[in-house]
Amino acid sequence: MERAQERPAGQRDQRPAVPYVGRPGEPPETELELLVHGVGGTTPEKMLGDPRTVRVTGDDTAAVFRRAEDAAAAPDGGGAGGEAEGERGRQPRSGPVREAYVWCNLTSGDGSRALWLLLLPFMVVNLAHWMRPAAPGRPRVVRLYGLLVRLSALTLTVLLVAAACEVALDLVAWQCAGVQACVRRHSWLGFLSPAAGGWWSAPGRRLALAAALPTTLTALLWYLSHRTWRAYESHRPLSPDSGPAASGPALDEGGPEPGSDGPGPARGRLEPADGAANGGPEPAGGGPEPAGGGPRSAGGGPELADGGLESARGGSESARGGSGAGSGGSALASGGVEPGSGGPETEGGGSASAGGGLEPAGGGPRSAGGGPELADGGLEQARGGWGAGSGGPALASGGAVPGSGGPEADGGGSASDGGGPEPAGGGREPRSGGPASDGGGPVAVCGGPGADSGDPGVAVHGSALARPGFWYGRRLVARLRAAHTAAGLLTVAAAVTAPAARFDHRPGGPAVLDVLGLLLAAALFVCGAAVVVVVCRRGRSEWRLDQRLDRHLVRRLPLAALALLLLGLVYAGWSRPGWRSTGRLPGDLSFGALMLAQGLLVVVLAAVAGYLHRRRPDPRAGMRGLGGPAVALLACALGGVISGGVAQRVADWLDGTRALLTGPPVLLTWQASVIPALLAVLLLLAAGLALHTARLARAERDRVRREHPGEPEDPSRTRGIAHARAMATLTDQVPLVVAVLTATTLVLGSVALTGALATRKTPDGAAHRAHHLLQAVAETSQALGSWLVGLGFLLFVTWGRRAYKDASARRTIGILWDVGTFWPRAAHPFAPPCYAERAVPDLTWRMATWTRRTGGRLVLSGHSQGSVLAAAAAWQLPPSVRARVALLTYGSPLERLYGRWFPAHFGPPALAALHHDIDCWRNLYRRTDPIGGPVRVPDDTAPDVDHEPLRDPLVYGRTPDHPLPAPILGHSDYQSDPAFTRERARLLARLRPEVPGQRPEPGPRAEA
């Protein structure tokens, strides 16, 4: 690792984790803080405040580190450290053992990361997939939204490959190689010149040879997608599919549509609880044993409470009186079906209830043989749902919520994958009865409203991030990768065969070649239609780990496209006497059709997003729910600018005077010509925001003075604090910037498309006979736009080259990927890889195995983007583990950025569901922080999540404790604030098993 492996001299070697066996006389550690850093990365030494750290688990890409002193007593990082330190003469540590999860190399590693710059438009359009508004009860509209985004992503792939074809086939092979003056300027093209009379001088053969460039580009994109998936996203989450698959039918095959009135099966979990009571060994075949899974220490991991139900691998297992549901049926937990939710859903011939009837809510023990026993509300979920065996799903919390308007399909663009039903409602388990205990392990005193009451009405629409298959999109990525690879190859085939087919179709052309050209065009059309059908199929399967792979489709579709490309190369290379290359290839029509299709898709996408937003308005949502269409439009515009910039730079290089060659398509020149107007609008907007910020800073000065009464005023200090607060508010203006940028791009793009198609001339040529003022504007815009595109292209190449050689430059690029690649590749398979599909399983496995081994209390501490990873990992935890975990976020963009731009997954209902699941949650923020802010959990009955804004700086002037001026920290160094240590101690106290603490009373809401 570039940053995580930098170690001072004298540090002990890293050691791999080994199973922990408790030592006689050493109590297991009971408190752990798991730190997760934010964007830009850091080192474990900085995170832990110690120059000597040891990797306790993980690899060179992502790993967990401890201080060497803390790891010395336990080879796997799971043993006791405090007593051993005292025995060695060191001062015992104060506070919990601290671990640092370092994931920075997931986004900035070796030099190949520089190639990710080519994938920037793909990353942006993939974000649009996840930015849809929340959509309760509208699964078909959600699928339509995802479909439109996937089609927009497909046009970007075609656009990028078409740009490569424009450069290689049109500018180089067709135009320059066909003009003797251009060949003399570029001698390496001499063997292609018609004057040379060689075999390669025929136009079709020149095109066939030049097709190697776009074909190589397509292969490179395929390779990057396949390689990064294997390295980043192939890690399985903590879920039922981590072990052998259940014998029952797949949850998404057959049955009613997602979001229908029938309740869906509860999501399965791989519960990290021991299979036998009282610390017994794990039964054979019970699934993968977490690292270090030796025998448990006394009183160790979580155990089932009396009457708790545990189900494992299709059989039933009784733990202290709870009987498991057998295979072939469905168990109803926590009250069965909700009022008004419809009938229960059955699969594979299983009955609706295990024992011939529905269990009453909060049920007592059933008669012998009658099904599962629901005593004390303690249900343990393992391998197939709440009390479900291997044969059928379990119904938990009754499915839909009364009055919710139907279940919500939050599948991220589609509710299911593969044509079957997916349950709705966010995938959250009920917490009826609270966490279980075996009488020896700790019992959490934290519990959400109604969590201990068994009231199914408490359930609210959660987030799709809680679903077990959310962070494992293997099937969808493989299918989309095959489709986009085939689309790229078909684009190259069409670019090669179209000129030859047009020549053969002329009057008097060769009849045989004409027929072959028509047949090849028909085959290309059929294969292209198959690509569109594959892309239009349902999106992600999130309710389970979908490990199926459409092998025939994944292999045959790209191979069919490759075969058609080879046939096209042979067809184009056939001898055609009298064929000469003149003018340019018909690129204007192709690029115009692509641009028009992208515009129509974005407009329809905006209509769909507006409809979804009106169904459940969210006043905090960015751009009133239109953030996804806006980002999709910007992705298309970015792709167009990159394509036009590359084509124009190559044309200038081949013919700087523009006297020898016809040049690139007119549309690309029009696109470059509107860039100066776009920059002018952005400059005006920046000036307005600067004026607004200055006024706000002046208003903040009075507020700063009032916050420090009686202290002598330091005008420069006051101005600095006020300026930092005013600058931090610019983050809240991002929706305005994106809205103005999107509207301007849409208008100017329409002008460029209309002008290119209507005049078929460049802007200065179209204004040749116009008024002299309009002519001057057109000439200036075209020249300035060409210069700006060239400058941008040079900066792009320079940045990529520097990133390839310089690790610090890769870290800068990594900050961009930290934000853009959090989400799985659900729309574009060639986008940069999703690091969360590695980081979230890492965190969940670490928390589950540590709590199981020690039975202790854990604070998951996330800063900045690390708080988003922490929240995603908390959603994935089984209930018994959640009961032992508290969440501490600081500098968190959960609501300020993610809640506004991704309302379906981090909106108010999702954050309220997270608070219900992880009630021990505290959030710290500062007014000077431009990224972090309050999370504003909409729940007045529970303890506040948001702490009041921290003081920044800690003191205004000089004091005996702070003789030097305290810095304005903004987004950094939250752990130096005394409130951090205090709030962490309070969270641990609320989780303390010995003396259950009183839950704090809800206080006044912290102001934003």
PDB file of C-alpha atoms in Angstrom, residues 119-293:
ATOM      1  CA  LEU A 119     -13.987   6.352 -17.496  1.00  0.00           C
ATOM      2  CA  LEU A 120     -15.131   9.664 -16.024  1.00  0.00           C
ATOM      3  CA  PRO A 121     -18.338  10.012 -18.146  1.00  0.00           C
ATOM      4  CA  PHE A 122     -19.231   6.414 -17.300  1.00  0.00           C
ATOM      5  CA  MET A 123     -18.828   7.094 -13.585  1.00  0.00           C
ATOM      6  CA  VAL A 124     -21.048  10.179 -13.781  1.00  0.00           C
ATOM      7  CA  VAL A 125     -23.878   8.397 -15.585  1.00  0.00           C
ATOM      8  CA  ASN A 126     -23.665   5.545 -13.088  1.00  0.00           C
ATOM      9  CA  LEU A 127     -24.300   8.082 -10.315  1.00  0.00           C
ATOM     10  CA  ALA A 128     -27.517   9.109 -12.058  1.00  0.00           C
ATOM     11  CA  HIS A 129     -28.835   5.595 -11.547  1.00  0.00           C
ATOM     12  CA  TRP A 130     -28.737   5.990  -7.764  1.00  0.00           C
ATOM     13  CA  MET A 131     -30.061   9.556  -7.612  1.00  0.00           C
ATOM     14  CA  ARG A 132     -33.693   8.786  -8.242  1.00  0.00           C
ATOM     15  CA  PRO A 133     -36.347   9.978  -5.790  1.00  0.00           C
ATOM     16  CA  ALA A 134     -37.924   7.579  -3.334  1.00  0.00           C
ATOM     17  CA  ALA A 135     -40.822   5.693  -4.879  1.00  0.00           C
ATOM     18  CA  PRO A 136     -43.206   3.920  -2.495  1.00  0.00           C
ATOM     19  CA  GLY A 137     -45.511   1.579  -4.348  1.00  0.00           C
ATOM     20  CA  ARG A 138     -44.225   2.384  -7.851  1.00  0.00           C
ATOM     21  CA  PRO A 139     -41.958  -0.531  -8.827  1.00  0.00           C
ATOM     22  CA  ARG A 140     -42.677  -0.301 -12.545  1.00  0.00           C
ATOM     23  CA  VAL A 141     -41.845   3.400 -12.649  1.00  0.00           C
ATOM     24  CA  VAL A 142     -38.650   2.649 -10.738  1.00  0.00           C
ATOM     25  CA  ARG A 143     -37.737   0.048 -13.345  1.00  0.00           C
ATOM     26  CA  LEU A 144     -38.447   2.553 -16.103  1.00  0.00           C
ATOM     27  CA  TYR A 145     -36.104   5.032 -14.444  1.00  0.00           C
ATOM     28  CA  GLY A 146     -33.331   2.444 -14.270  1.00  0.00           C
ATOM     29  CA  LEU A 147     -33.964   1.396 -17.857  1.00  0.00           C
ATOM     30  CA  LEU A 148     -33.620   4.967 -19.146  1.00  0.00           C
ATOM     31  CA  VAL A 149     -30.350   5.437 -17.279  1.00  0.00           C
ATOM     32  CA  ARG A 150     -28.947   2.165 -18.626  1.00  0.00           C
ATOM     33  CA  LEU A 151     -29.871   3.167 -22.174  1.00  0.00           C
ATOM     34  CA  SER A 152     -28.183   6.544 -21.667  1.00  0.00           C
ATOM     35  CA  ALA A 153     -25.097   4.700 -20.442  1.00  0.00           C
ATOM     36  CA  LEU A 154     -25.164   2.514 -23.560  1.00  0.00           C
ATOM     37  CA  THR A 155     -25.150   5.598 -25.793  1.00  0.00           C
ATOM     38  CA  LEU A 156     -22.029   6.818 -23.984  1.00  0.00           C
ATOM     39  CA  THR A 157     -20.185   3.614 -24.833  1.00  0.00           C
ATOM     40  CA  VAL A 158     -21.224   3.928 -28.464  1.00  0.00           C
ATOM     41  CA  LEU A 159     -20.193   7.608 -28.443  1.00  0.00           C
ATOM     42  CA  LEU A 160     -16.712   6.898 -27.095  1.00  0.00           C
ATOM     43  CA  VAL A 161     -16.070   4.090 -29.590  1.00  0.00           C
ATOM     44  CA  ALA A 162     -17.523   6.221 -32.403  1.00  0.00           C
ATOM     45  CA  ALA A 163     -15.092   8.997 -31.491  1.00  0.00           C
ATOM     46  CA  ALA A 164     -12.219   6.515 -31.768  1.00  0.00           C
ATOM     47  CA  CYS A 165     -13.583   5.426 -35.151  1.00  0.00           C
ATOM     48  CA  GLU A 166     -13.779   9.062 -36.242  1.00  0.00           C
ATOM     49  CA  VAL A 167     -10.120   9.589 -35.401  1.00  0.00           C
ATOM     50  CA  ALA A 168      -8.707   6.327 -36.744  1.00  0.00           C
ATOM     51  CA  LEU A 169     -10.989   5.522 -39.655  1.00  0.00           C
ATOM     52  CA  ASP A 170     -12.114   8.940 -40.893  1.00  0.00           C
ATOM     53  CA  LEU A 171      -9.336  11.423 -40.126  1.00  0.00           C
ATOM     54  CA  VAL A 172      -6.323   9.126 -40.504  1.00  0.00           C
ATOM     55  CA  ALA A 173      -7.238   6.237 -42.839  1.00  0.00           C
ATOM     56  CA  TRP A 174      -9.868   7.902 -45.011  1.00  0.00           C
ATOM     57  CA  GLN A 175      -8.887  11.568 -45.247  1.00  0.00           C
ATOM     58  CA  CYS A 176      -5.172  11.943 -44.532  1.00  0.00           C
ATOM     59  CA  ALA A 177      -4.037   8.676 -46.124  1.00  0.00           C
ATOM     60  CA  GLY A 178      -6.053   9.516 -49.225  1.00  0.00           C
ATOM     61  CA  VAL A 179      -4.408  12.937 -49.731  1.00  0.00           C
ATOM     62  CA  GLN A 180      -0.830  12.864 -50.995  1.00  0.00           C
ATOM     63  CA  ALA A 181       0.078  16.209 -49.387  1.00  0.00           C
ATOM     64  CA  CYS A 182      -0.998  14.916 -45.957  1.00  0.00           C
ATOM     65  CA  VAL A 183       0.940  11.696 -46.506  1.00  0.00           C
ATOM     66  CA  ARG A 184       4.072  13.700 -47.227  1.00  0.00           C
ATOM     67  CA  ARG A 185       3.689  15.475 -43.882  1.00  0.00           C
ATOM     68  CA  HIS A 186       3.251  12.133 -42.085  1.00  0.00           C
ATOM     69  CA  SER A 187       5.569   9.655 -43.749  1.00  0.00           C
ATOM     70  CA  TRP A 188       4.444   6.774 -41.559  1.00  0.00           C
ATOM     71  CA  LEU A 189       1.250   6.726 -43.644  1.00  0.00           C
ATOM     72  CA  GLY A 190       3.156   6.177 -46.878  1.00  0.00           C
ATOM     73  CA  PHE A 191       2.245   2.492 -47.252  1.00  0.00           C
ATOM     74  CA  LEU A 192      -1.443   3.467 -47.165  1.00  0.00           C
ATOM     75  CA  SER A 193      -1.230   6.102 -49.875  1.00  0.00           C
ATOM     76  CA  PRO A 194      -2.980   5.338 -53.184  1.00  0.00           C
ATOM     77  CA  ALA A 195       0.082   6.733 -54.936  1.00  0.00           C
ATOM     78  CA  ALA A 196       2.171   3.910 -53.493  1.00  0.00           C
ATOM     79  CA  GLY A 197      -0.089   1.360 -55.180  1.00  0.00           C
ATOM     80  CA  GLY A 198       0.358  -1.169 -52.363  1.00  0.00           C
ATOM     81  CA  TRP A 199      -2.092  -3.788 -51.144  1.00  0.00           C
ATOM     82  CA  TRP A 200      -3.133  -1.578 -48.217  1.00  0.00           C
ATOM     83  CA  SER A 201      -3.841   1.440 -50.435  1.00  0.00           C
ATOM     84  CA  ALA A 202      -7.439   0.408 -51.148  1.00  0.00           C
ATOM     85  CA  PRO A 203      -9.899   2.476 -49.058  1.00  0.00           C
ATOM     86  CA  GLY A 204     -11.621  -0.558 -47.551  1.00  0.00           C
ATOM     87  CA  ARG A 205      -8.357  -2.134 -46.468  1.00  0.00           C
ATOM     88  CA  ARG A 206      -7.196   1.132 -44.934  1.00  0.00           C
ATOM     89  CA  LEU A 207     -10.404   1.218 -42.946  1.00  0.00           C
ATOM     90  CA  ALA A 208      -9.979  -2.414 -41.897  1.00  0.00           C
ATOM     91  CA  LEU A 209      -6.461  -1.730 -40.657  1.00  0.00           C
ATOM     92  CA  ALA A 210      -7.500   1.447 -38.806  1.00  0.00           C
ATOM     93  CA  ALA A 211     -10.300  -0.471 -37.077  1.00  0.00           C
ATOM     94  CA  ALA A 212      -7.624  -1.979 -34.847  1.00  0.00           C
ATOM     95  CA  LEU A 213      -7.601   1.212 -32.720  1.00  0.00           C
ATOM     96  CA  PRO A 214     -11.292   1.318 -31.680  1.00  0.00           C
ATOM     97  CA  THR A 215     -11.312  -2.463 -31.338  1.00  0.00           C
ATOM     98  CA  THR A 216      -8.350  -2.268 -28.973  1.00  0.00           C
ATOM     99  CA  LEU A 217     -10.108   0.475 -27.010  1.00  0.00           C
ATOM    100  CA  THR A 218     -13.183  -1.729 -26.610  1.00  0.00           C
ATOM    101  CA  ALA A 219     -11.034  -4.644 -25.491  1.00  0.00           C
ATOM    102  CA  LEU A 220      -9.245  -2.385 -23.012  1.00  0.00           C
ATOM    103  CA  LEU A 221     -12.546  -1.264 -21.495  1.00  0.00           C
ATOM    104  CA  TRP A 222     -13.659  -4.885 -21.206  1.00  0.00           C
ATOM    105  CA  TYR A 223     -10.368  -5.820 -19.562  1.00  0.00           C
ATOM    106  CA  LEU A 224     -10.506  -2.971 -17.037  1.00  0.00           C
ATOM    107  CA  SER A 225     -14.073  -3.847 -16.101  1.00  0.00           C
ATOM    108  CA  HIS A 226     -13.329  -7.547 -15.709  1.00  0.00           C
ATOM    109  CA  ARG A 227     -10.057  -7.012 -13.851  1.00  0.00           C
ATOM    110  CA  THR A 228     -11.424  -4.445 -11.415  1.00  0.00           C
ATOM    111  CA  TRP A 229     -14.456  -6.594 -10.634  1.00  0.00           C
ATOM    112  CA  ARG A 230     -12.233  -9.509  -9.702  1.00  0.00           C
ATOM    113  CA  ALA A 231     -10.052  -7.252  -7.538  1.00  0.00           C
ATOM    114  CA  TYR A 232     -12.698  -5.118  -5.822  1.00  0.00           C
ATOM    115  CA  GLU A 233     -16.256  -6.345  -6.123  1.00  0.00           C
ATOM    116  CA  SER A 234     -16.000 -10.130  -5.944  1.00  0.00           C
ATOM    117  CA  HIS A 235     -16.024 -10.172  -2.126  1.00  0.00           C
ATOM    118  CA  ARG A 236     -19.200 -11.673  -0.756  1.00  0.00           C
ATOM    119  CA  PRO A 237     -21.038  -9.781   1.957  1.00  0.00           C
ATOM    120  CA  LEU A 238     -22.154 -11.241   5.272  1.00  0.00           C
ATOM    121  CA  SER A 239     -25.190 -13.022   3.901  1.00  0.00           C
ATOM    122  CA  PRO A 240     -26.808 -16.414   3.447  1.00  0.00           C
ATOM    123  CA  ASP A 241     -25.041 -17.030   0.146  1.00  0.00           C
ATOM    124  CA  SER A 242     -21.690 -16.897   1.902  1.00  0.00           C
ATOM    125  CA  GLY A 243     -22.271 -20.566   2.540  1.00  0.00           C
ATOM    126  CA  PRO A 244     -23.874 -23.289   0.480  1.00  0.00           C
ATOM    127  CA  ALA A 245     -27.000 -22.188  -1.247  1.00  0.00           C
ATOM    128  CA  ALA A 246     -30.318 -23.099   0.232  1.00  0.00           C
ATOM    129  CA  SER A 247     -32.300 -25.831  -1.411  1.00  0.00           C
ATOM    130  CA  GLY A 248     -35.424 -23.783  -1.863  1.00  0.00           C
ATOM    131  CA  PRO A 249     -36.337 -21.830  -4.995  1.00  0.00           C
ATOM    132  CA  ALA A 250     -34.821 -18.452  -5.677  1.00  0.00           C
ATOM    133  CA  LEU A 251     -36.640 -15.564  -4.117  1.00  0.00           C
ATOM    134  CA  ASP A 252     -36.974 -13.690  -7.388  1.00  0.00           C
ATOM    135  CA  GLU A 253     -38.498 -16.416  -9.559  1.00  0.00           C
ATOM    136  CA  GLY A 254     -42.232 -16.297 -10.017  1.00  0.00           C
ATOM    137  CA  GLY A 255     -44.912 -14.790  -7.892  1.00  0.00           C
ATOM    138  CA  PRO A 256     -46.458 -11.322  -7.753  1.00  0.00           C
ATOM    139  CA  GLU A 257     -44.745  -8.165  -8.855  1.00  0.00           C
ATOM    140  CA  PRO A 258     -42.519  -6.352  -6.400  1.00  0.00           C
ATOM    141  CA  GLY A 259     -44.416  -3.821  -4.425  1.00  0.00           C
ATOM    142  CA  SER A 260     -47.690  -5.697  -4.760  1.00  0.00           C
ATOM    143  CA  ASP A 261     -50.033  -6.206  -1.848  1.00  0.00           C
ATOM    144  CA  GLY A 262     -48.504  -9.490  -0.785  1.00  0.00           C
ATOM    145  CA  PRO A 263     -45.779  -9.322   1.814  1.00  0.00           C
ATOM    146  CA  GLY A 264     -42.378 -10.503   0.716  1.00  0.00           C
ATOM    147  CA  PRO A 265     -39.906 -12.737   2.391  1.00  0.00           C
ATOM    148  CA  ALA A 266     -37.595 -11.234   4.949  1.00  0.00           C
ATOM    149  CA  ARG A 267     -34.015 -10.974   3.858  1.00  0.00           C
ATOM    150  CA  GLY A 268     -31.707 -13.701   4.989  1.00  0.00           C
ATOM    151  CA  ARG A 269     -28.601 -13.232   7.057  1.00  0.00           C
ATOM    152  CA  LEU A 270     -25.572 -15.212   7.996  1.00  0.00           C
ATOM    153  CA  GLU A 271     -25.844 -14.809  11.733  1.00  0.00           C
ATOM    154  CA  PRO A 272     -22.460 -14.901  13.442  1.00  0.00           C
ATOM    155  CA  ALA A 273     -23.883 -16.736  16.410  1.00  0.00           C
ATOM    156  CA  ASP A 274     -22.663 -20.087  17.643  1.00  0.00           C
ATOM    157  CA  GLY A 275     -24.694 -23.048  16.541  1.00  0.00           C
ATOM    158  CA  ALA A 276     -24.802 -24.675  19.953  1.00  0.00           C
ATOM    159  CA  ALA A 277     -25.759 -23.126  23.243  1.00  0.00           C
ATOM    160  CA  ASN A 278     -23.354 -22.267  26.031  1.00  0.00           C
ATOM    161  CA  GLY A 279     -20.288 -21.789  23.877  1.00  0.00           C
ATOM    162  CA  GLY A 280     -20.467 -25.093  22.026  1.00  0.00           C
ATOM    163  CA  PRO A 281     -18.559 -25.667  18.828  1.00  0.00           C
ATOM    164  CA  GLU A 282     -19.929 -24.653  15.457  1.00  0.00           C
ATOM    165  CA  PRO A 283     -21.776 -27.553  13.814  1.00  0.00           C
ATOM    166  CA  ALA A 284     -20.215 -28.978  10.694  1.00  0.00           C
ATOM    167  CA  GLY A 285     -21.461 -27.521   7.455  1.00  0.00           C
ATOM    168  CA  GLY A 286     -22.929 -24.578   9.143  1.00  0.00           C
ATOM    169  CA  GLY A 287     -21.419 -22.069   6.815  1.00  0.00           C
ATOM    170  CA  PRO A 288     -18.092 -20.304   6.719  1.00  0.00           C
ATOM    171  CA  GLU A 289     -16.397 -19.849  10.019  1.00  0.00           C
ATOM    172  CA  PRO A 290     -15.101 -16.314  10.548  1.00  0.00           C
ATOM    173  CA  ALA A 291     -11.376 -15.896  10.853  1.00  0.00           C
ATOM    174  CA  GLY A 292     -10.088 -17.055  14.134  1.00  0.00           C
ATOM    175  CA  GLY A 293     -13.191 -19.054  14.885  1.00  0.00           C
TER     176      GLY A 293
END
